[in-house]
Amino acid sequence: MWFSISEVSKSTGKSRNEVRKHLEFLIKNNIIGIVSETPMLYSFTVSGEEIKTESDIEKINIT
């Protein structure tokens, strides 16, 4: 998992800590859910699939 976070960090220019916080936010708000432990895989939940615009994301940040 750390390798994936590190790769996302490199490609986005964000710190690993910031990428990890975003991942935790998505899990906590039921936007993504774990599909498999080995290998570690996540998938969008039904509510995550409903996000289409930036304003949809902002609504999540408020709640």
mmCIF file with all atom_site columns, C-alpha atoms in Angstrom:
data_model
loop_
_atom_site.group_PDB
_atom_site.id
_atom_site.type_symbol
_atom_site.label_atom_id
_atom_site.label_alt_id
_atom_site.label_comp_id
_atom_site.label_asym_id
_atom_site.label_entity_id
_atom_site.label_seq_id
_atom_site.pdbx_PDB_ins_code
_atom_site.Cartn_x
_atom_site.Cartn_y
_atom_site.Cartn_z
_atom_site.occupancy
_atom_site.B_iso_or_equiv
_atom_site.pdbx_formal_charge
_atom_site.auth_seq_id
_atom_site.auth_comp_id
_atom_site.auth_asym_id
_atom_site.auth_atom_id
_atom_site.pdbx_PDB_model_num
ATOM 1  C CA . MET A 1 1  ? 0.000   0.000  0.000   1.00 0.00 ? 1  MET A CA 1
ATOM 2  C CA . TRP A 1 2  ? 2.807   2.402  0.875   1.00 0.00 ? 2  TRP A CA 1
ATOM 3  C CA . PHE A 1 3  ? 4.298   1.917  -2.604  1.00 0.00 ? 3  PHE A CA 1
ATOM 4  C CA . SER A 1 4  ? 1.001   2.927  -4.250  1.00 0.00 ? 4  SER A CA 1
ATOM 5  C CA . ILE A 1 5  ? 0.688   6.003  -2.046  1.00 0.00 ? 5  ILE A CA 1
ATOM 6  C CA . SER A 1 6  ? 4.265   6.902  -2.914  1.00 0.00 ? 6  SER A CA 1
ATOM 7  C CA . GLU A 1 7  ? 3.579   6.541  -6.652  1.00 0.00 ? 7  GLU A CA 1
ATOM 8  C CA . VAL A 1 8  ? 0.446   8.712  -6.445  1.00 0.00 ? 8  VAL A CA 1
ATOM 9  C CA . SER A 1 9  ? 2.466   11.249 -4.482  1.00 0.00 ? 9  SER A CA 1
ATOM 10 C CA . LYS A 1 10 ? 5.123   11.399 -7.199  1.00 0.00 ? 10 LYS A CA 1
ATOM 11 C CA . SER A 1 11 ? 2.638   11.718 -10.049 1.00 0.00 ? 11 SER A CA 1
ATOM 12 C CA . THR A 1 12 ? 0.514   14.409 -8.366  1.00 0.00 ? 12 THR A CA 1
ATOM 13 C CA . GLY A 1 13 ? 3.234   16.383 -6.635  1.00 0.00 ? 13 GLY A CA 1
ATOM 14 C CA . LYS A 1 14 ? 1.425   15.990 -3.292  1.00 0.00 ? 14 LYS A CA 1
ATOM 15 C CA . SER A 1 15 ? 3.057   14.678 -0.139  1.00 0.00 ? 15 SER A CA 1
ATOM 16 C CA . ARG A 1 16 ? 2.552   11.043 0.840   1.00 0.00 ? 16 ARG A CA 1
ATOM 17 C CA . ASN A 1 17 ? 0.865   12.251 4.011   1.00 0.00 ? 17 ASN A CA 1
ATOM 18 C CA . GLU A 1 18 ? -1.635  14.323 2.015   1.00 0.00 ? 18 GLU A CA 1
ATOM 19 C CA . VAL A 1 19 ? -2.401  11.387 -0.309  1.00 0.00 ? 19 VAL A CA 1
ATOM 20 C CA . ARG A 1 20 ? -2.918  9.138  2.728   1.00 0.00 ? 20 ARG A CA 1
ATOM 21 C CA . LYS A 1 21 ? -5.295  11.687 4.291   1.00 0.00 ? 21 LYS A CA 1
ATOM 22 C CA . HIS A 1 22 ? -7.352  11.817 1.087   1.00 0.00 ? 22 HIS A CA 1
ATOM 23 C CA . LEU A 1 23 ? -7.521  8.014  0.977   1.00 0.00 ? 23 LEU A CA 1
ATOM 24 C CA . GLU A 1 24 ? -8.655  7.892  4.606   1.00 0.00 ? 24 GLU A CA 1
ATOM 25 C CA . PHE A 1 25 ? -11.271 10.583 3.851   1.00 0.00 ? 25 PHE A CA 1
ATOM 26 C CA . LEU A 1 26 ? -12.665 8.527  0.968   1.00 0.00 ? 26 LEU A CA 1
ATOM 27 C CA . ILE A 1 27 ? -12.871 5.407  3.122   1.00 0.00 ? 27 ILE A CA 1
ATOM 28 C CA . LYS A 1 28 ? -14.365 7.240  6.128   1.00 0.00 ? 28 LYS A CA 1
ATOM 29 C CA . ASN A 1 29 ? -17.064 8.864  3.981   1.00 0.00 ? 29 ASN A CA 1
ATOM 30 C CA . ASN A 1 30 ? -17.954 5.559  2.298   1.00 0.00 ? 30 ASN A CA 1
ATOM 31 C CA . ILE A 1 31 ? -16.851 6.754  -1.149  1.00 0.00 ? 31 ILE A CA 1
ATOM 32 C CA . ILE A 1 32 ? -14.559 3.770  -1.636  1.00 0.00 ? 32 ILE A CA 1
ATOM 33 C CA . GLY A 1 33 ? -14.525 0.414  0.078   1.00 0.00 ? 33 GLY A CA 1
ATOM 34 C CA . ILE A 1 34 ? -11.996 -2.372 0.343   1.00 0.00 ? 34 ILE A CA 1
ATOM 35 C CA . VAL A 1 35 ? -12.572 -5.220 -2.087  1.00 0.00 ? 35 VAL A CA 1
ATOM 36 C CA . SER A 1 36 ? -9.560  -7.392 -1.302  1.00 0.00 ? 36 SER A CA 1
ATOM 37 C CA . GLU A 1 37 ? -6.867  -7.551 1.375   1.00 0.00 ? 37 GLU A CA 1
ATOM 38 C CA . THR A 1 38 ? -4.333  -9.419 -0.774  1.00 0.00 ? 38 THR A CA 1
ATOM 39 C CA . PRO A 1 39 ? -3.665  -7.610 -2.988  1.00 0.00 ? 39 PRO A CA 1
ATOM 40 C CA . MET A 1 40 ? -5.061  -4.481 -1.353  1.00 0.00 ? 40 MET A CA 1
ATOM 41 C CA . LEU A 1 41 ? -7.807  -3.321 -3.711  1.00 0.00 ? 41 LEU A CA 1
ATOM 42 C CA . TYR A 1 42 ? -10.456 -0.644 -3.338  1.00 0.00 ? 42 TYR A CA 1
ATOM 43 C CA . SER A 1 43 ? -13.558 0.065  -5.384  1.00 0.00 ? 43 SER A CA 1
ATOM 44 C CA . PHE A 1 44 ? -16.079 2.887  -5.504  1.00 0.00 ? 44 PHE A CA 1
ATOM 45 C CA . THR A 1 45 ? -19.192 2.282  -3.436  1.00 0.00 ? 45 THR A CA 1
ATOM 46 C CA . VAL A 1 46 ? -22.665 3.061  -4.772  1.00 0.00 ? 46 VAL A CA 1
ATOM 47 C CA . SER A 1 47 ? -22.489 6.542  -3.229  1.00 0.00 ? 47 SER A CA 1
ATOM 48 C CA . GLY A 1 48 ? -18.998 7.007  -4.679  1.00 0.00 ? 48 GLY A CA 1
ATOM 49 C CA . GLU A 1 49 ? -20.245 6.161  -8.156  1.00 0.00 ? 49 GLU A CA 1
ATOM 50 C CA . GLU A 1 50 ? -22.880 8.902  -7.837  1.00 0.00 ? 50 GLU A CA 1
ATOM 51 C CA . ILE A 1 51 ? -20.217 11.635 -7.647  1.00 0.00 ? 51 ILE A CA 1
ATOM 52 C CA . LYS A 1 52 ? -20.142 13.373 -11.011 1.00 0.00 ? 52 LYS A CA 1
ATOM 53 C CA . THR A 1 53 ? -19.133 16.993 -10.358 1.00 0.00 ? 53 THR A CA 1
ATOM 54 C CA . GLU A 1 54 ? -16.872 19.020 -8.129  1.00 0.00 ? 54 GLU A CA 1
ATOM 55 C CA . SER A 1 55 ? -19.901 20.384 -6.295  1.00 0.00 ? 55 SER A CA 1
ATOM 56 C CA . ASP A 1 56 ? -20.832 16.801 -5.361  1.00 0.00 ? 56 ASP A CA 1
ATOM 57 C CA . ILE A 1 57 ? -17.413 16.483 -3.718  1.00 0.00 ? 57 ILE A CA 1
ATOM 58 C CA . GLU A 1 58 ? -17.838 19.801 -1.898  1.00 0.00 ? 58 GLU A CA 1
ATOM 59 C CA . LYS A 1 59 ? -21.134 18.557 -0.437  1.00 0.00 ? 59 LYS A CA 1
ATOM 60 C CA . ILE A 1 60 ? -19.264 15.628 1.097   1.00 0.00 ? 60 ILE A CA 1
ATOM 61 C CA . ASN A 1 61 ? -16.686 17.974 2.648   1.00 0.00 ? 61 ASN A CA 1
ATOM 62 C CA . ILE A 1 62 ? -19.467 19.890 4.397   1.00 0.00 ? 62 ILE A CA 1
ATOM 63 C CA . THR A 1 63 ? -21.032 16.819 5.990   1.00 0.00 ? 63 THR A CA 1
#
